[in-house]
Coordinates of C-alpha atoms (C1' of nucleotides) in Angstrom, one line a residue:
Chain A
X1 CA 133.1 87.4 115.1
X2 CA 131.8 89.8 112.7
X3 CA 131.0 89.6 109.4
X4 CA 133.2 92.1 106.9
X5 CA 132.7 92.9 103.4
X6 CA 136.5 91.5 102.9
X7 CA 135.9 88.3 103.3
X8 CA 132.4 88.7 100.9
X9 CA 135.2 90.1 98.9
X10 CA 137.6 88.0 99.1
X11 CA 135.3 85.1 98.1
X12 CA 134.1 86.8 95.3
X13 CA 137.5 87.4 94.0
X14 CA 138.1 83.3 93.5
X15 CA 134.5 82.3 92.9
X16 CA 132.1 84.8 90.8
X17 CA 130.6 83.6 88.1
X18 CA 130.9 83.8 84.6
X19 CA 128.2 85.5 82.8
X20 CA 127.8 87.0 79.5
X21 CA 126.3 90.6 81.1
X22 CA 129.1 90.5 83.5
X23 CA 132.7 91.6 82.2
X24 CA 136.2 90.8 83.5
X25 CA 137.4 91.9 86.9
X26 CA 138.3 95.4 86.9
X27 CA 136.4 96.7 84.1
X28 CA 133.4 99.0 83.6
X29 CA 130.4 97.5 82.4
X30 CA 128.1 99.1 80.0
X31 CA 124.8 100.6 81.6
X32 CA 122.7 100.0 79.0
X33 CA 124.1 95.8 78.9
X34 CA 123.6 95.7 83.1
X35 CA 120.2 97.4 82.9
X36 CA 118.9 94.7 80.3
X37 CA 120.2 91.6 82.0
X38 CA 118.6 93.0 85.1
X39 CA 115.7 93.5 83.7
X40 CA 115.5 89.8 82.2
X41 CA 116.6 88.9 85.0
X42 CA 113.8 89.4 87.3
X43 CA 112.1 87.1 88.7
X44 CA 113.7 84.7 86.1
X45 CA 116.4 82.0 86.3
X46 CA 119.8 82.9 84.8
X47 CA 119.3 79.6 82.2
X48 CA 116.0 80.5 80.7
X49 CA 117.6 84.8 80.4
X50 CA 120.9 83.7 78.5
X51 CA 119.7 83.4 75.5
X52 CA 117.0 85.7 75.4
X53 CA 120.2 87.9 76.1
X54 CA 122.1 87.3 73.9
X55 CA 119.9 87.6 71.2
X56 CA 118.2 90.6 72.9
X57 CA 122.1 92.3 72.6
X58 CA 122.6 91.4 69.4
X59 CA 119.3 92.9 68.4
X60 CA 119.3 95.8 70.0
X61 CA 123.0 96.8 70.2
X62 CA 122.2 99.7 71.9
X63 CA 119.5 101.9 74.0
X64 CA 119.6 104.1 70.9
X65 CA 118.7 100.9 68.3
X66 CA 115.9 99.7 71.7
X67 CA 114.4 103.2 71.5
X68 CA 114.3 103.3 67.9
X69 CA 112.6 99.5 67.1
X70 CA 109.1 99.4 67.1
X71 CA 107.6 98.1 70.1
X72 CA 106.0 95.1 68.0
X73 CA 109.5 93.8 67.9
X74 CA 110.1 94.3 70.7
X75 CA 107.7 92.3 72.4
X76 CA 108.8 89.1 70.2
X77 CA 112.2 89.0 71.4
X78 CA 110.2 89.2 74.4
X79 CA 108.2 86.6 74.0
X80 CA 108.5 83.2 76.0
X81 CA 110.4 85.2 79.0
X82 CA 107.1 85.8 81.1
X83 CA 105.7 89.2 82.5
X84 CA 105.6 91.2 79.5
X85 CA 104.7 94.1 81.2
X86 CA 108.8 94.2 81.6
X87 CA 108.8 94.5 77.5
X88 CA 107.0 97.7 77.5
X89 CA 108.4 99.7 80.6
X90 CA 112.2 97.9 79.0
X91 CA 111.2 99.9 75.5
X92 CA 110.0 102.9 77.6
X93 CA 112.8 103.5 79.3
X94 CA 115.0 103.3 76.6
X95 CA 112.9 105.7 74.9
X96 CA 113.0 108.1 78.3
X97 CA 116.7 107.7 78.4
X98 CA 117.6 108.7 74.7
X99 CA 114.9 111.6 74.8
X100 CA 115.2 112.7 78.7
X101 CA 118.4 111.2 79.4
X102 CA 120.5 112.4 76.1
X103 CA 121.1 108.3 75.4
X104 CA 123.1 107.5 78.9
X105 CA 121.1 106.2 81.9
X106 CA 121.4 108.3 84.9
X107 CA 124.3 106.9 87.3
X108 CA 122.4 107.7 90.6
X109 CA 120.1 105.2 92.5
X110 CA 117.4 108.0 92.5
X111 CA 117.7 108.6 88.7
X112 CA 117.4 105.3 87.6
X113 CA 114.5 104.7 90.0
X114 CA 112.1 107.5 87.9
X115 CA 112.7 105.6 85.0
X116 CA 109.7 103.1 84.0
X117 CA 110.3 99.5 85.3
X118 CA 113.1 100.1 87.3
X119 CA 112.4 99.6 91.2
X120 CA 114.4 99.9 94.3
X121 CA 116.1 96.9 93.6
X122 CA 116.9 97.7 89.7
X123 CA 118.1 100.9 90.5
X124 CA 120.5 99.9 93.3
X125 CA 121.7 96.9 91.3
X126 CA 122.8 99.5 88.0
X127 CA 124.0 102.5 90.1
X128 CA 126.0 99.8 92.1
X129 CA 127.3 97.3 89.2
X130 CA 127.7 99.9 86.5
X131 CA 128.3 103.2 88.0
X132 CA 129.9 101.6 91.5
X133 CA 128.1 103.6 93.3
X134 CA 127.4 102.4 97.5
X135 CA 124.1 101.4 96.3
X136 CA 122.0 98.3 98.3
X137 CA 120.6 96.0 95.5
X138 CA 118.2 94.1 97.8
X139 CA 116.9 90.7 96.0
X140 CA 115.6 87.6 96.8
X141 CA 119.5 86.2 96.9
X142 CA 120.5 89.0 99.2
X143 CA 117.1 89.0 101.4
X144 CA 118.0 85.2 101.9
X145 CA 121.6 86.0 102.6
X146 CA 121.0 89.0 105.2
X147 CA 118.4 87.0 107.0
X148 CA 120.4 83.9 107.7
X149 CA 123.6 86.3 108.6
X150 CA 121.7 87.8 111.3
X151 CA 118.7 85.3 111.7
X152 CA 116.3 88.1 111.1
X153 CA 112.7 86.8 112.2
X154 CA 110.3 89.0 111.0
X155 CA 108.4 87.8 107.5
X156 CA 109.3 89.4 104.2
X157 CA 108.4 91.2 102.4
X158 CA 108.1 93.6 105.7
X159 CA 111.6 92.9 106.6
X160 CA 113.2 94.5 103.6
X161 CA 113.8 97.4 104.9
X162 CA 115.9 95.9 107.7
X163 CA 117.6 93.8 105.6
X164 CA 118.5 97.0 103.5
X165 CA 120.3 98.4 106.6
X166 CA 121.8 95.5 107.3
X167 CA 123.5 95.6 103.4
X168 CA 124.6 99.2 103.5
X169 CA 126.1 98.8 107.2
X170 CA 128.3 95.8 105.6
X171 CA 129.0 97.7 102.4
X172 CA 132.7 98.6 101.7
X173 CA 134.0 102.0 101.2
X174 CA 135.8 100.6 97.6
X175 CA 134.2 98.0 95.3
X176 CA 130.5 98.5 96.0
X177 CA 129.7 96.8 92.7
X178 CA 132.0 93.9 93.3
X179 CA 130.0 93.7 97.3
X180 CA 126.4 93.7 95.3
X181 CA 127.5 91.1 93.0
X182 CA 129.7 89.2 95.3
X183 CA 126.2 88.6 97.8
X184 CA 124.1 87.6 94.8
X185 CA 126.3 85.0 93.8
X186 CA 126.8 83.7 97.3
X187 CA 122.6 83.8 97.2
X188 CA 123.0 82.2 94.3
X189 CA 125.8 79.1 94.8
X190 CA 126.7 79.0 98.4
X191 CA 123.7 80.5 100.7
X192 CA 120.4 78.6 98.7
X193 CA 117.1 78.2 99.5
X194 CA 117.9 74.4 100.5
X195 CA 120.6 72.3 101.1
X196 CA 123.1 75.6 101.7
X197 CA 126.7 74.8 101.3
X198 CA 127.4 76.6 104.3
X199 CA 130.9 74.6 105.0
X200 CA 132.1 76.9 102.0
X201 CA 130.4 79.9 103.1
X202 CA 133.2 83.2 103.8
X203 CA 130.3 84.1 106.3
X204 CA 130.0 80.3 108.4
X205 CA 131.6 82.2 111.2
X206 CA 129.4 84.9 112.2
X207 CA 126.0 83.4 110.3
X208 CA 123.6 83.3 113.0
X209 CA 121.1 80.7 111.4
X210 CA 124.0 78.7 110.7
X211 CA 125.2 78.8 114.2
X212 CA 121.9 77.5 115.7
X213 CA 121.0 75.0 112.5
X214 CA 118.1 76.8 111.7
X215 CA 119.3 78.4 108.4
X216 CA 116.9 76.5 105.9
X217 CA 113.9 78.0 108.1
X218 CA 115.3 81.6 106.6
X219 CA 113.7 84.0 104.9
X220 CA 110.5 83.7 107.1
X221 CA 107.8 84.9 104.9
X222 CA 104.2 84.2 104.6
X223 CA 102.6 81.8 102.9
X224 CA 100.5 82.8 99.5
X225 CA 97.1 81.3 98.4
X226 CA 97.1 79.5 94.8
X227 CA 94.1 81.1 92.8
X228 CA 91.2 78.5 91.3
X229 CA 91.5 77.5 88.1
X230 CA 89.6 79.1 85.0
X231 CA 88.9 77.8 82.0
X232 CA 88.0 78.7 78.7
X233 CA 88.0 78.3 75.1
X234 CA 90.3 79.0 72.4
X235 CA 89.5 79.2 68.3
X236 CA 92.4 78.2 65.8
X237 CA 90.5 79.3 62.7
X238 CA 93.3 78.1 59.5
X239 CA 93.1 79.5 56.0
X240 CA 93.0 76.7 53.3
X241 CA 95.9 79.0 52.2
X242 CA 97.5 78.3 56.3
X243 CA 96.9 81.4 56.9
X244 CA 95.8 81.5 61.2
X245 CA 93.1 84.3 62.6
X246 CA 95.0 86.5 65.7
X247 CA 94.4 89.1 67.3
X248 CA 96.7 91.2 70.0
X249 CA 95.6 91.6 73.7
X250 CA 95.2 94.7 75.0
X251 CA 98.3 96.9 76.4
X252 CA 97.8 96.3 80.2
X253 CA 97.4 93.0 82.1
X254 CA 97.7 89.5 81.7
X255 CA 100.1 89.0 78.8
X256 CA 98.9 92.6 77.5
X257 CA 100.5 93.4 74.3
X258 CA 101.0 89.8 73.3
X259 CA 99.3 88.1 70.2
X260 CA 96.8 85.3 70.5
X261 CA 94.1 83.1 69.0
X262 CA 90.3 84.1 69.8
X263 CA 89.3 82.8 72.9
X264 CA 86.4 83.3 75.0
X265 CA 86.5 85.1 78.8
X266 CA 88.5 82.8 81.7
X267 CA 86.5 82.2 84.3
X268 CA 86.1 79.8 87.1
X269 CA 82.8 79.0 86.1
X270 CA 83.5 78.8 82.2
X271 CA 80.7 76.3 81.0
X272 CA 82.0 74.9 77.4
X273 CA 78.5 73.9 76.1
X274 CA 78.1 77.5 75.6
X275 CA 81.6 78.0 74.1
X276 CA 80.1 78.2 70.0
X277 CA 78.5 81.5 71.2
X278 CA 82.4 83.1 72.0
X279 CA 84.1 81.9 68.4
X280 CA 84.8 84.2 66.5
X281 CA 83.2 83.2 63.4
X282 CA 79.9 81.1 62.8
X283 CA 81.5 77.7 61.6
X284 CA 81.9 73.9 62.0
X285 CA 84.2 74.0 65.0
X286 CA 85.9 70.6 66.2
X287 CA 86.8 70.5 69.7
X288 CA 90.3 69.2 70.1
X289 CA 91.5 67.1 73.2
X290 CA 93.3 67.3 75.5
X291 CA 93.1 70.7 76.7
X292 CA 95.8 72.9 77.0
X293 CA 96.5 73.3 81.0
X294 CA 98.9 76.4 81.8
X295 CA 100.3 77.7 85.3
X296 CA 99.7 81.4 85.7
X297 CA 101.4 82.8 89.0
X298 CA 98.3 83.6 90.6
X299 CA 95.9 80.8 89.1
X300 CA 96.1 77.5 86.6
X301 CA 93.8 77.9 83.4
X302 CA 92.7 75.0 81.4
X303 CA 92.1 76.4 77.5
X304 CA 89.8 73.9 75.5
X305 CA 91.1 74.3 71.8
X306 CA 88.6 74.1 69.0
X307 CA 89.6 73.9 65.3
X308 CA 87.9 75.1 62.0
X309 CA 88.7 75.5 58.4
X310 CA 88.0 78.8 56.5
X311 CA 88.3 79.4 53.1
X312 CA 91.4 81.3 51.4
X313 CA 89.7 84.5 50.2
X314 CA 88.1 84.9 53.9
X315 CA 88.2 88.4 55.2
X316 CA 89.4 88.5 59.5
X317 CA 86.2 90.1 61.5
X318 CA 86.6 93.6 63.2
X319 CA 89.9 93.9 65.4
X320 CA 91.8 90.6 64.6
X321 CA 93.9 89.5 61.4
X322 CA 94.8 86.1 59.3
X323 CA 99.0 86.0 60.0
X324 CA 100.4 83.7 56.8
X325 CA 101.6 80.2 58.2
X326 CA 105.3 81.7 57.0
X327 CA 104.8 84.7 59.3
X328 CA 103.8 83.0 62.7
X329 CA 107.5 83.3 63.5
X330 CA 107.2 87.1 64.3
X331 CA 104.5 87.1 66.0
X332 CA 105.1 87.5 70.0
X333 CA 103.1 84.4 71.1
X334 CA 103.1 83.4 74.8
X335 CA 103.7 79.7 76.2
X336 CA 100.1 79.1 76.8
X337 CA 99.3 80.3 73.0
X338 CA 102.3 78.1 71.4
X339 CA 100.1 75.7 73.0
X340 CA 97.6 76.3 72.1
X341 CA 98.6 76.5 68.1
X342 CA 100.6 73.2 68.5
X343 CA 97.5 71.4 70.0
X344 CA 96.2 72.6 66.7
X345 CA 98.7 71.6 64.7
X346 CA 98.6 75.1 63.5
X347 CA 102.4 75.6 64.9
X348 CA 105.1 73.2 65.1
X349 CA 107.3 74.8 67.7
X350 CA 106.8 74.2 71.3
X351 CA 107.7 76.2 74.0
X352 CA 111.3 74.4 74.7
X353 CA 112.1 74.8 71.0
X354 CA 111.4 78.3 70.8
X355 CA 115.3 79.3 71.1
Chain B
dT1 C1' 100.2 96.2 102.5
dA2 C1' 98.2 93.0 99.2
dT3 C1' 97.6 91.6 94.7
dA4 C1' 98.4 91.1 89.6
dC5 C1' 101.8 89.7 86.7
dG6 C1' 104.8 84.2 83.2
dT7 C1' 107.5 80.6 82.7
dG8 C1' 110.1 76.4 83.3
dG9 C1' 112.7 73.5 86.5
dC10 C1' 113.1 70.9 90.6
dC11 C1' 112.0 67.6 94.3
Chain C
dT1 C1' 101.7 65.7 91.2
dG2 C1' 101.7 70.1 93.3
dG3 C1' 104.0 73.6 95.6
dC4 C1' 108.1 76.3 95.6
dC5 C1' 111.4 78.9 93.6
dA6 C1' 114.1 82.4 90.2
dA7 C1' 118.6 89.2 90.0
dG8 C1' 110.8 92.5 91.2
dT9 C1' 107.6 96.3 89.7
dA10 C1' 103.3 98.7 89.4
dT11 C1' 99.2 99.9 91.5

DNA sequence: TATACGTGGCC
DNA sequence: TGGCCAAGTAT
């Protein structure tokens, strides 16, 4: 027995999920709304994106009103959601669409795909969901789904391209959108990384992990190194007035764009007797303890926080700024900075507060 | 092809 | 606790 989009369909029909980017069987999506949730969702859980979305939406209403905001704001609906390199090509792009694009997104895979931050996957998953187009929207759901179906051996990410094959030789002649989002969610509630519920499964039948009981060893894919952990030091200077010294990191790389506290370098080799010589300012600096310990994707960074008072008239050096304790809340802070202010006491929210 | 790029939840 | 994982993209 084969496999057949109908039964994919079929499945879908009775069990897809209820999501606020998604709309009611039958219907057209907006572009713009199925671009941003995909966006978000990248790399992220559906939990931590809802309401960043719906505040995102609500916000930004439109790619026009995204185009037009300043990219400032921007960033700090951004912030908390993780690689904020997103935020800028998001802002981009809607600024590409309304200038290039006349305000619509392109409804072909290979339009979206020149547009900044949209990849192969992105711009199957919009010219399939919004446009229904017989696009292959190839994610990790989908790359874990086609490799069990067919028990495809060779390691990801080289696979992909197989496994994209695989998708459009399944897909349907009607309801390609329904077929993209019909394998995600079977990624997503039937076909998971462990413990799959593959007694529910509208592909049991023909799965050929399932069939020889090796469908948790699927997607094969190689294993990565964890980085070594850097350290540093961070400087919450606080205004008698409450007033807190920032400054923004630079455009590209590691939360580039985001706002944050002086700090010194990260480095493996940080040594903190020298930290005084990184401050920002020549004061009585108290070190603060614990640390603040952060997981990056590619290495863990341990921040030692020190604290000093300044007085209210002080003027911020060259390049940073004093941001009134009243305005902290626009400021686009990363997790590892609200940390960093809340080891200070200089902030009361903490990351899990943040909505 | 390999690496940089966040964050929070789960076992 | 530590490694893995979540609707990837850019370089």
């Amino acid at each position: 027995m084969l496999p057949s989009a109908a039964d994919l369909l079929a499945w879908y029909d009775r069990h897809r999920r209820v999501l606020p980017w998604r709309v009611l069987a039958g219907e057209r999506p907006d572009a713009y709304r199925v671009w941003a949730s995909e966006i978000m969702l990248q790399q992220t859980t559906i939990a931590a994106v809802k309401p960043y979305y719906e505040r995102f939406m609500a916000r930004f209403p439109t790619v026009a009103a995204l185009a037009a905001a300043p990219s400032e704001e921007v960033m700090q609906a951004w912030a908390g959601l993780g690689y904020y390199s997103r935020a800028r090509n998001l802002h981009a792009c809607a600024m590409a669409v309304v200038a290039e694009h006349g305000g619509r997104f392109p409804d072909t895979e290979e339009g979206l795909r020149s547009l900044p931050g949209i990849g192969a996957y992105t711009a199957g998953a919009v010219a399939a969901i919004a446009f229904d187009r017989p696009a292959a929207a190839v994610d990790g759901n989908v790359e874990r789904v086609m490799t069990r179906l067919f028990a495809i051996e060779d390691l990801l990410p080289g696979a992909r391209p197989l496994v994209r094959d695989r998708v459009l030789a399944l897909m349907p002649h009607d309801r390609p959108g329904d077929f993209a989002q019909g394998l995600m969610d079977l990624g997503a509630t039937i076909c998971t990384p462990r413990n799959p519920a593959c007694g529910l499964c509208p592909w049991r039948e023909p799965c050929l992990a399932r069939i020889a009981g090796t469908q948790e060893s699927f997607p094969r894919k190689a294993k990565k190194k964890a980085g070594a952990t850097r350290y540093g030091a961070a400087f919450v200077l606080t205004r008698t007035d409450g007033a807190v010294l920032l400054r923004t990191r630079p455009p590209k790389g590691l939360l580039g764009g985001m706002a944050e506290v002086p700090t010194s370098e990260w480095r493996a080799d940080y040594e903190l007797d020298g930290a005084a010589q990184d401050a920002p300012v020549v004061t009585r600096w108290r070190q603060l303890a614990p640390p603040v310990r952060h997981v990056f994707t590619h290495f863990p960074l341990e921040l030692t926080v020190f604290a000093a008072k300044a007085p209210a008239g002080m003027q911020a050096p060259p390049g940073m700024r004093f941001t009134a304790a009243g305005r902290l809340g626009e400021e686009p802070f990363s997790s590892v900075m609200l940390k960093v202010l809340e080891t200070a006491g200089a902030y009361g929210m903490t990351p899990k507060t943040r909505d």
